[in-house]
Amino acid sequence: MDPIFLVEAAINGILLGGVLALLALGLNLIFGVLDIVWIAYVDLVMLCMYAIYFFNVAFGWPIWAAGLVSLAAGTLLGVAVHLLIISPILTSAPINQLLATGGLLFFLQSAATFLWTTDHKTVRLSLPLLIFQYSVHPFFGGQFGPLTFMICVLGGLGNMVGAFIASFIMSEIIAIGGVVISTEMGYVIAFVIFIVMMFVRPGGILAKRE
Amino acid sequence: MSRGRLLAGALLALLLAAPFVPMGGMRQYALHVAIQIFIWSFIGQAWSLMGRFGLVSLGHGAFLGVGAYTTTLLWNFYSLTPWIGAFLAVGAAVTIAVVLGIPCFRFRVIGHYFALVTLAVGEVIRLLIVAERDWTGGSLGLTLKTAGSDWSVYAIQFADKRVFYYASLAFFLAGLWIWDRVDRSMARSALEAIGEDETAAASVGIHVTRFKLGITVASAAAQYISYVNPDTLSGIGVSLKIVFAVVLGGMYSLMGPLVGTALTTALAEGLRIAFGLKFLGMAETIYGLLLIIFIIFLPSGIYGSIRRVRS
């Protein structure tokens, strides 16, 4: 194989790593402060991406205004989810918290499918924000959600530096594995490494060996 | 004989006689729905057997996929009878359960971590099935090769759905029996102790690792035997569907999975008949909403809550 493909894959990996690091940063913040498993986190990000899309492309707002509105909408949604779903179960078993936010994931994903069908929607601009790199579709959360979650655990829950490093490790494996073998196998290798790391270093990559 | 037993006996007789009630063209459809309910409740039972002890698996779809694909591929490519294929499928599922289970329990991967590891395993299996598209048909799936006759014991293919009805009913009842046995045996107190406090149980001298592993293998293996003719496969969607039905019905009660599965199946079928494919995603939207409401207000499920109120 031409080495130029590998270089290209490595650069793609860095770009993907940045996206994952951004997602992991937000999720880690919730972990660090609340100690709650917000498995539907990336689905809220998906809703914000839809908001940018609709305000910018459908209503013709300038991109910065669409971004601000989506930010506000995201904040409101986050507060609403916290008050309606998280508060009542703050004291219940961790498993229940996981299942409740899992229900939210199911709900948001299907509601998006129901409302906006499974079409991919893209804003045509070249700014380094998420929606400019990736098109938004109802299964965005399903695609990035589990991965973001694993990165947070891999980096050590609440450990920002660890999550940052873990993002780039995972993204490089996915990007290079995807070019050398196949897209699916890139993810398979990344997930297998996650599973093995859970056994070897349950406290995260930066944790001290017991 | 107590009233409860009499009632259960009458219900069983009704279920056994049901396929012979003349319903005209509706019979095949009614039987199809009943078979779905029995199979998925059985899988739900297997899941809740672990879930009750704090081992929430989000990767049961992985075992389901491995089992279903092993039998199907062996039949399609080597014409190996599912009677043997099913044994090999159980072997494959158990192997994965053990390979995953030993380190999980040795390194005490529990709670969130256990859920995440099983989630990753489910994704790995799903991606592998997609990646091996030359064999498995990728994401399009694979149709089971027909045996060429309406009644083939060798291929376990029968045009008459009544055969599958009785088979799935038998598996469902076997599942109830296993759960009842697990409940009654010493394992009950031991496992409940594990769910609450690992160290306390360990100090009483119970071998934590062996018990947990036994449950994992039992629940993974059990569901494979039932899965004779696969039409639904691996992935996180399937895993969540199992979890949802069980939580809805009641995770901690014997009949919970049945009640939950019957309700979700009725909901899905009802929406499908009422709206067709027009409202894609509608059923799942309602599922998700109900799941949140149930976790917050009725964590022990519909059936579990009714029982609690009565007693």
Coordinates of N, CA and C in Angstrom, one line a residue, chain B residues 46 50 60 63 93-94 97 215-225:
Chain B
A46 N -33.7 -14.9 30.8 CA -32.3 -15.1 30.9 C -31.5 -13.9 31.3
M50 N -29.5 -12.3 35.4 CA -28.2 -11.6 35.7 C -28.5 -10.2 36.2
H60 N -26.5 -8.7 25.4 CA -27.1 -10.0 25.2 C -27.3 -10.3 23.8
F63 N -24.7 -12.6 22.2 CA -24.8 -14.0 22.3 C -25.9 -14.5 21.4
A93 N -21.4 -19.7 22.0 CA -21.9 -18.6 22.9 C -21.3 -18.8 24.3
V94 N -21.2 -20.0 24.8 CA -20.6 -20.3 26.1 C -19.1 -19.9 26.1
A97 N -18.9 -16.3 26.5 CA -19.3 -16.0 27.8 C -18.2 -16.3 28.8
I215 N -24.0 -18.1 36.4 CA -25.2 -17.4 36.0 C -25.1 -16.9 34.6
T216 N -23.9 -16.3 34.3 CA -23.6 -15.8 33.0 C -23.8 -16.9 31.9
V217 N -23.1 -18.0 32.2 CA -23.1 -19.1 31.2 C -24.5 -19.7 31.1
A218 N -25.2 -19.9 32.2 CA -26.5 -20.4 32.2 C -27.5 -19.6 31.4
S219 N -27.4 -18.2 31.6 CA -28.3 -17.4 30.9 C -28.0 -17.2 29.4
A220 N -26.7 -17.3 29.1 CA -26.3 -17.2 27.7 C -26.6 -18.4 27.0
A221 N -26.3 -19.6 27.6 CA -26.5 -20.9 26.9 C -28.0 -21.1 26.7
A222 N -28.8 -20.8 27.8 CA -30.2 -21.1 27.8 C -30.9 -20.5 26.6
Q223 N -30.5 -19.2 26.3 CA -31.3 -18.6 25.2 C -31.0 -19.1 23.8
Y224 N -29.8 -19.7 23.7 CA -29.4 -20.2 22.4 C -30.2 -21.4 22.0
I225 N -30.5 -22.3 22.9 CA -31.2 -23.5 22.5 C -32.6 -23.1 22.0

